[in-house]
Coordinates of N, CA, C and O in Angstrom, one line a residue:
G286 N -129.2 83.2 58.4 CA -129.2 84.0 57.2 C -128.3 83.3 56.4 O -127.8 82.2 56.3
M287 N -127.6 84.2 55.3 CA -126.9 84.2 54.6 C -125.4 83.4 55.4 O -124.8 82.6 54.6
F288 N -124.9 83.9 56.1 CA -123.6 83.9 57.0 C -123.9 82.4 57.5 O -122.7 81.4 57.4
G289 N -125.0 81.8 57.9 CA -125.0 80.4 58.5 C -124.8 79.3 57.4 O -124.4 78.5 57.5
I290 N -125.6 80.1 56.2 CA -125.3 79.1 55.0 C -124.0 79.0 54.5 O -123.5 77.6 54.4
I291 N -123.1 80.1 54.4 CA -121.6 80.2 54.2 C -121.0 79.2 55.1 O -120.1 78.4 54.8
L292 N -121.3 79.5 56.5 CA -120.5 78.5 57.6 C -120.9 77.0 57.4 O -119.8 76.2 57.7
N293 N -122.1 76.8 57.1 CA -122.6 75.3 57.0 C -121.7 74.9 56.0 O -121.1 73.6 55.9
T294 N -121.8 75.4 54.8 CA -120.8 75.1 53.5 C -119.6 74.6 53.5 O -118.8 73.9 53.4
L295 N -118.9 75.7 54.5 CA -117.6 75.9 54.7 C -117.1 74.7 55.5 O -116.2 73.8 55.3
Y296 N -118.1 74.5 56.7 CA -117.7 73.1 57.5 C -117.9 72.1 56.9 O -116.9 71.1 57.0
W297 N -118.8 71.7 55.8 CA -118.8 70.5 55.1 C -117.6 70.1 54.1 O -117.5 69.1 53.8
W298 N -117.2 71.2 53.4 CA -116.0 71.3 52.8 C -114.4 70.9 53.7 O -113.6 70.5 53.2
V299 N -114.6 71.5 54.8 CA -113.5 71.3 55.7 C -113.5 70.3 56.6 O -112.1 69.7 56.7
R300 N -114.5 69.8 56.9 CA -114.4 68.6 58.0 C -113.8 67.3 57.4 O -112.9 66.9 57.9
P301 N -114.1 66.8 56.0 CA -112.9 65.7 55.5 C -111.9 66.2 55.8 O -110.9 65.1 55.5
I302 N -111.4 67.2 55.0 CA -109.8 67.5 55.0 C -109.3 67.6 56.9 O -108.3 66.8 56.8
V303 N -110.1 68.0 57.6 CA -109.6 68.0 58.8 C -109.4 66.5 59.4 O -108.6 66.0 60.2
K304 N -110.7 65.6 59.0 CA -110.4 64.1 59.4 C -109.4 63.4 59.1 O -108.7 62.7 59.6
W305 N -109.1 63.8 57.6 CA -107.7 62.9 56.8 C -106.7 63.3 57.4 O -105.8 62.6 57.8
V306 N -106.6 64.9 58.0 CA -105.0 65.1 58.7 C -105.1 64.4 60.1 O -103.9 64.2 60.4
L307 N -106.2 64.6 60.8 CA -106.2 64.0 62.1 C -105.8 62.2 61.9 O -105.2 61.9 62.8
R308 N -106.6 61.8 60.8 CA -106.3 60.3 60.9 C -104.8 59.9 60.5 O -104.2 58.9 61.0
R309 N -104.3 60.7 59.6 CA -102.8 60.3 59.2 C -101.7 60.9 60.6 O -100.9 60.0 60.6
T310 N -102.3 61.7 61.2 CA -101.2 62.3 62.3 C -101.5 61.4 63.8 O -100.6 61.0 64.4
T311 N -102.8 61.0 64.2 CA -103.2 60.1 65.2 C -103.0 59.0 64.7 O -102.9 58.0 65.9
R312 N -103.3 58.5 63.8 CA -103.3 56.8 63.5 C -104.8 56.3 63.8 O -104.8 55.5 64.3
L313 N -105.4 57.3 64.3 CA -106.9 56.9 64.9 C -108.3 57.6 64.0 O -107.9 58.3 63.4
C314 N -109.0 56.7 63.8 CA -110.4 56.9 63.1 C -110.9 58.1 63.8 O -110.9 57.9 65.0
E315 N -112.2 58.5 63.4 CA -112.7 59.5 64.0 C -113.5 59.0 65.1 O -113.6 59.4 66.5
L316 N -114.0 57.8 64.9 CA -115.0 57.0 65.9 C -113.6 56.6 67.1 O -114.3 56.8 68.2
Q317 N -112.6 56.3 66.8 CA -111.7 56.2 68.0 C -111.5 57.6 68.7 O -111.4 57.2 70.0
R318 N -111.1 58.4 68.2 CA -110.8 59.6 68.7 C -112.0 60.1 69.7 O -111.9 60.8 70.4
I319 N -113.1 59.9 69.2 CA -114.5 60.2 70.1 C -114.3 59.3 71.0 O -114.6 59.8 72.3
C320 N -114.3 58.1 70.9 CA -114.3 57.1 72.1 C -113.1 57.4 73.4 O -113.3 57.3 74.4
Y321 N -112.2 57.9 72.7 CA -110.9 58.1 73.7 C -110.9 59.6 74.4 O -110.5 59.5 75.3
G322 N -111.6 60.3 73.5 CA -111.8 61.9 73.9 C -112.8 62.1 74.7 O -112.7 63.3 75.4
E323 N -113.8 61.4 74.6 CA -115.2 61.7 75.4 C -115.5 60.8 76.5 O -115.3 59.7 76.2
Y324 N -116.0 61.2 77.7 CA -116.3 60.6 78.7 C -117.5 59.5 78.2 O -118.4 60.1 77.7
K325 N -117.9 58.4 78.6 CA -118.9 57.7 78.4 C -120.1 58.3 78.6 O -120.3 59.1 79.7
G326 N -121.2 58.0 77.9 CA -122.3 59.0 78.1 C -123.2 59.6 76.9 O -122.6 59.1 76.0
T327 N -124.0 60.4 77.2 CA -124.8 60.9 76.1 C -123.8 61.7 75.1 O -124.1 61.6 73.8
L328 N -122.6 62.6 75.6 CA -122.1 63.2 74.8 C -121.5 62.2 73.4 O -121.4 62.6 72.7
R329 N -120.7 61.2 74.4 CA -119.9 60.4 73.7 C -120.8 59.5 72.4 O -120.6 59.3 71.3
T330 N -122.2 59.2 72.8 CA -123.2 58.4 72.3 C -123.7 59.3 70.8 O -123.7 59.0 69.6
S331 N -123.9 60.5 71.1 CA -124.6 61.5 70.0 C -123.4 61.9 69.2 O -123.4 62.0 68.0
S332 N -122.1 61.9 69.5 CA -120.9 62.1 68.8 C -120.7 60.9 67.8 O -120.4 61.1 66.7
V333 N -120.8 59.7 68.2 CA -120.5 58.5 67.7 C -121.6 58.7 66.5 O -121.5 58.3 65.3
E334 N -123.1 58.8 66.8 CA -124.1 58.6 66.1 C -123.9 59.7 64.8 O -124.2 59.4 63.6
F335 N -123.5 61.0 65.2 CA -123.3 62.1 64.0 C -122.3 61.5 63.3 O -122.3 61.6 62.1
S336 N -121.2 61.0 63.7 CA -120.1 60.5 62.9 C -120.6 59.6 62.0 O -120.4 59.5 60.7
L337 N -121.3 58.4 62.4 CA -121.8 57.6 61.5 C -122.8 58.0 60.4 O -122.9 57.3 59.3
Q338 N -123.8 59.1 61.1 CA -124.7 59.1 60.1 C -124.0 60.1 59.2 O -124.7 60.5 58.0
H339 N -123.0 60.7 59.2 CA -122.3 61.8 58.1 C -121.2 61.1 57.6 O -120.5 61.8 57.0
S340 N -121.1 59.6 57.6 CA -120.2 59.2 56.9 C -120.1 59.2 55.5 O -121.5 58.7 55.1
R341 N -119.3 59.3 54.7 CA -119.4 59.4 53.5 C -119.0 58.0 52.7 O -118.9 57.5 51.5
T342 N -118.7 56.7 53.5 CA -118.3 55.8 53.2 C -120.0 54.9 52.7 O -120.7 54.9 53.6
P343 N -119.7 54.5 51.7 CA -121.2 53.9 51.1 C -121.6 52.7 52.1 O -122.8 52.2 52.6
E344 N -120.8 52.1 52.6 CA -121.2 50.4 53.4 C -121.7 51.0 54.7 O -122.5 50.5 55.2
I345 N -121.1 52.0 55.1 CA -121.5 52.5 56.9 C -122.8 53.3 56.5 O -123.7 53.1 57.2
Q346 N -122.9 54.3 55.3 CA -124.1 54.7 54.9 C -125.4 53.7 54.7 O -126.5 53.7 55.5
K347 N -125.2 52.7 54.3 CA -126.2 51.5 54.1 C -126.3 50.8 55.3 O -127.3 50.6 55.7
C348 N -125.4 50.6 56.0 CA -125.5 50.2 57.5 C -126.5 50.9 58.3 O -127.2 50.4 59.2
V349 N -126.2 51.8 58.6 CA -126.7 53.2 59.5 C -128.1 53.0 59.0 O -129.2 52.9 59.8
K350 N -128.4 53.2 57.9 CA -130.1 53.2 57.2 C -130.6 52.0 57.7 O -132.0 52.1 58.2
Y351 N -129.9 50.4 57.3 CA -130.4 49.2 57.7 C -130.9 49.5 59.2 O -132.0 48.9 59.8
I352 N -129.7 49.8 59.9 CA -130.3 49.6 61.5 C -131.3 50.8 62.1 O -132.0 50.3 62.6
D353 N -131.2 51.7 61.3 CA -132.3 52.7 61.6 C -133.5 52.1 61.2 O -134.7 52.4 62.1
S354 N -133.7 51.6 60.0 CA -135.0 50.8 59.7 C -135.3 49.7 60.9 O -136.7 49.7 61.0
K355 N -134.6 49.1 61.5 CA -134.6 47.9 62.4 C -135.2 48.7 63.6 O -136.1 48.2 64.2
C356 N -134.6 49.8 64.0 CA -135.0 50.4 65.2 C -136.5 50.9 65.2 O -136.9 50.7 65.8
E357 N -136.5 51.6 63.8 CA -138.1 51.9 63.8 C -139.1 50.7 63.9 O -140.4 50.9 64.3
E358 N -138.8 49.8 63.3 CA -139.7 48.5 63.1 C -139.7 47.8 64.7 O -140.4 47.1 64.8
R359 N -138.6 48.0 65.5 CA -138.6 47.3 66.7 C -138.1 46.1 66.7 O -138.6 45.2 67.5
T360 N -137.2 45.9 65.7 CA -136.8 44.3 65.2 C -135.2 44.3 65.6 O -134.6 43.5 64.8
L361 N -134.7 45.2 66.1 CA -132.9 45.4 66.3 C -132.7 44.1 67.2 O -133.2 44.1 68.0
S362 N -131.8 43.3 66.8 CA -131.5 42.1 67.5 C -129.7 42.3 67.8 O -129.2 43.2 67.3
P363 N -129.6 41.7 68.6 CA -128.0 41.5 69.3 C -127.2 41.3 68.1 O -126.1 41.5 68.0
D364 N -127.7 40.2 67.4 CA -126.8 39.7 66.1 C -126.5 40.9 65.2 O -125.4 41.1 64.8
L365 N -127.4 41.3 65.0 CA -127.5 42.7 63.9 C -126.4 43.8 64.4 O -125.8 44.4 63.8
I366 N -126.6 44.1 65.8 CA -125.7 45.0 66.7 C -124.1 44.4 66.3 O -123.5 45.4 65.9
Y367 N -124.0 43.1 66.6 CA -122.7 42.5 66.6 C -122.0 42.8 65.0 O -120.9 43.2 64.7
Y368 N -122.9 42.4 64.3 CA -122.7 42.3 62.7 C -122.2 44.0 62.5 O -121.3 44.2 61.4
A369 N -122.9 44.8 62.9 CA -122.9 46.3 62.4 C -121.5 46.6 63.0 O -120.5 47.3 62.2
V370 N -121.2 46.7 64.2 CA -119.8 47.1 64.8 C -118.8 46.0 64.0 O -117.7 46.9 63.9
F371 N -118.8 44.8 63.8 CA -117.7 44.0 63.0 C -117.6 44.7 61.7 O -116.4 44.9 61.6
A372 N -118.8 45.0 61.1 CA -118.7 45.8 59.7 C -117.8 47.1 59.9 O -117.2 47.2 58.9
I373 N -118.2 48.1 60.6 CA -117.5 49.1 61.0 C -116.3 48.9 61.5 O -115.3 49.8 60.7
V374 N -115.5 48.1 62.2 CA -114.4 48.0 62.8 C -113.3 47.4 61.4 O -112.4 48.0 61.0
R375 N -114.2 46.7 60.6 CA -113.5 46.2 59.2 C -113.3 47.3 58.3 O -112.0 47.7 57.9
I376 N -114.3 48.1 58.1 CA -114.4 49.2 57.1 C -113.3 50.3 57.5 O -112.5 50.8 56.7
K377 N -113.3 50.7 58.8 CA -112.2 51.7 59.4 C -111.0 51.2 59.6 O -110.1 51.8 60.3
Q378 N -110.8 49.9 59.5 CA -109.5 49.4 59.9 C -108.9 49.6 61.2 O -107.9 49.9 61.4
I379 N -109.9 49.2 62.1 CA -109.4 49.3 63.5 C -108.9 48.0 64.1 O -109.4 47.0 64.1
N380 N -107.6 48.2 64.7 CA -107.1 46.9 65.1 C -107.6 46.7 66.5 O -107.6 47.5 67.5
T381 N -108.5 45.5 66.6 CA -109.1 45.3 68.1 C -108.3 44.8 69.0 O -108.9 44.7 70.3
K382 N -107.3 44.3 68.7 CA -106.5 44.0 69.6 C -105.6 44.9 70.6 O -105.5 44.9 71.9
A383 N -105.5 46.2 69.6 CA -104.8 47.3 70.4 C -105.8 48.2 70.7 O -105.6 48.8 71.8
H384 N -107.2 48.0 70.4 CA -108.1 49.2 70.6 C -109.5 48.3 71.0 O -110.3 48.2 69.8
K385 N -109.7 48.1 72.0 CA -110.8 47.3 72.4 C -111.9 48.3 72.4 O -113.0 47.9 72.6

């Protein structure tokens, strides 16, 4: 009902602020916090998916849509996955020497 709409709206306004504060205080992006905070498996994978799908970064949005289309076509290649990971690491400014 109305309470759900208000709660959902509040969540989408507060989420970027919380992410910004956490990025500044932990020096980790949301994807890194997920990978360090969740055990490998379904929960981690779905959290990473959620984070990427709800990114406000245009490059990441474009990348996710392209990968989704390749999955639907069943033409996703290892090279494309490597490129996508490399692009996200660059966009999120993840130091791959310190954070493998």
